[in-house]
Short mmCIF file of C-alpha atoms in Angstrom, two decimals:
data_model
loop_
_atom_site.label_atom_id
_atom_site.label_comp_id
_atom_site.label_asym_id
_atom_site.label_seq_id
_atom_site.Cartn_x
_atom_site.Cartn_y
_atom_site.Cartn_z
CA MET A 197 7.68 54.76 27.52
CA LEU A 198 11.23 54.72 28.92
CA TRP A 199 10.81 51.02 29.89
CA ALA A 200 10.29 49.88 26.47
CA ALA A 201 14.06 50.50 25.18
CA PRO A 202 15.79 48.40 27.86
CA LEU A 203 13.15 45.81 27.25
CA LEU A 204 13.57 45.76 23.56
CA PHE A 205 17.40 45.67 23.83
CA ARG A 206 17.24 42.81 26.29
CA PHE A 207 14.83 40.92 23.86
CA LEU A 208 17.32 41.37 20.97
CA VAL A 209 20.41 40.42 22.77
CA GLU A 210 18.94 37.40 24.61
CA GLU A 211 19.76 33.96 23.19
CA ASN A 212 17.64 31.77 25.46
CA GLY A 213 15.45 29.49 23.22
CA GLN A 214 17.57 30.13 20.10
CA ASP A 215 18.70 26.33 20.08
CA LEU A 216 15.01 25.24 20.04
CA VAL A 217 14.18 27.54 17.17
CA GLU A 218 17.09 26.10 15.31
CA TYR A 219 16.20 22.63 15.99
CA ALA A 220 12.50 23.29 14.90
CA LEU A 221 13.71 24.97 11.69
CA VAL A 222 15.87 21.97 10.88
CA ALA A 223 13.08 19.53 11.67
CA GLY A 224 10.60 21.51 9.38
CA CYS A 225 13.29 21.43 6.42
CA ILE A 226 13.57 17.61 6.88
CA GLY A 227 9.93 17.22 6.86
CA LEU A 228 9.61 19.31 3.78
CA ALA A 229 12.33 17.32 1.90
CA ALA A 230 10.60 14.26 2.88
CA ILE A 231 7.19 15.17 1.51
CA ALA A 232 8.84 16.52 -1.71
CA SER A 233 10.78 13.14 -2.27
CA LEU A 234 7.60 11.14 -1.68
CA LYS A 235 5.80 13.24 -4.27
CA ILE A 236 8.63 12.66 -6.75
CA LEU A 237 8.97 8.93 -5.99
CA THR A 238 5.15 8.13 -5.90
CA ASN A 239 4.91 6.89 -9.48
CA GLY A 240 8.20 4.88 -9.31
CA ILE A 241 6.90 2.97 -6.17
CA SER A 242 3.41 2.50 -7.65
CA ASN A 243 4.99 0.88 -10.78
CA VAL A 244 7.07 -1.39 -8.72
CA PHE A 245 4.11 -2.59 -6.69
CA SER A 246 2.10 -2.96 -9.74
CA GLY A 247 4.68 -5.15 -11.37
CA VAL A 248 4.95 -7.15 -8.32
CA GLY A 249 1.32 -7.66 -8.26
CA SER A 250 0.95 -8.55 -11.99
CA THR A 251 3.80 -10.89 -11.38
CA LEU A 252 2.24 -12.66 -8.53
CA THR A 253 -1.24 -13.04 -10.27
CA SER A 254 0.30 -14.35 -13.54
CA ALA A 255 2.40 -16.86 -11.41
CA THR A 256 -0.70 -18.39 -9.58
#
């Protein structure tokens, strides 16, 4: 059990891989923001395409 204390201390102090975790968190936040914005903008985008479609149909 004496080996556990130095191992735990080294694990808590070690900074290797910290950058990778930070980049993964940033990428995850960007992904969540993109999904949230798409859910919000879905109706607006649908209305625009419906308007374009009806304009094209009435023009022909």
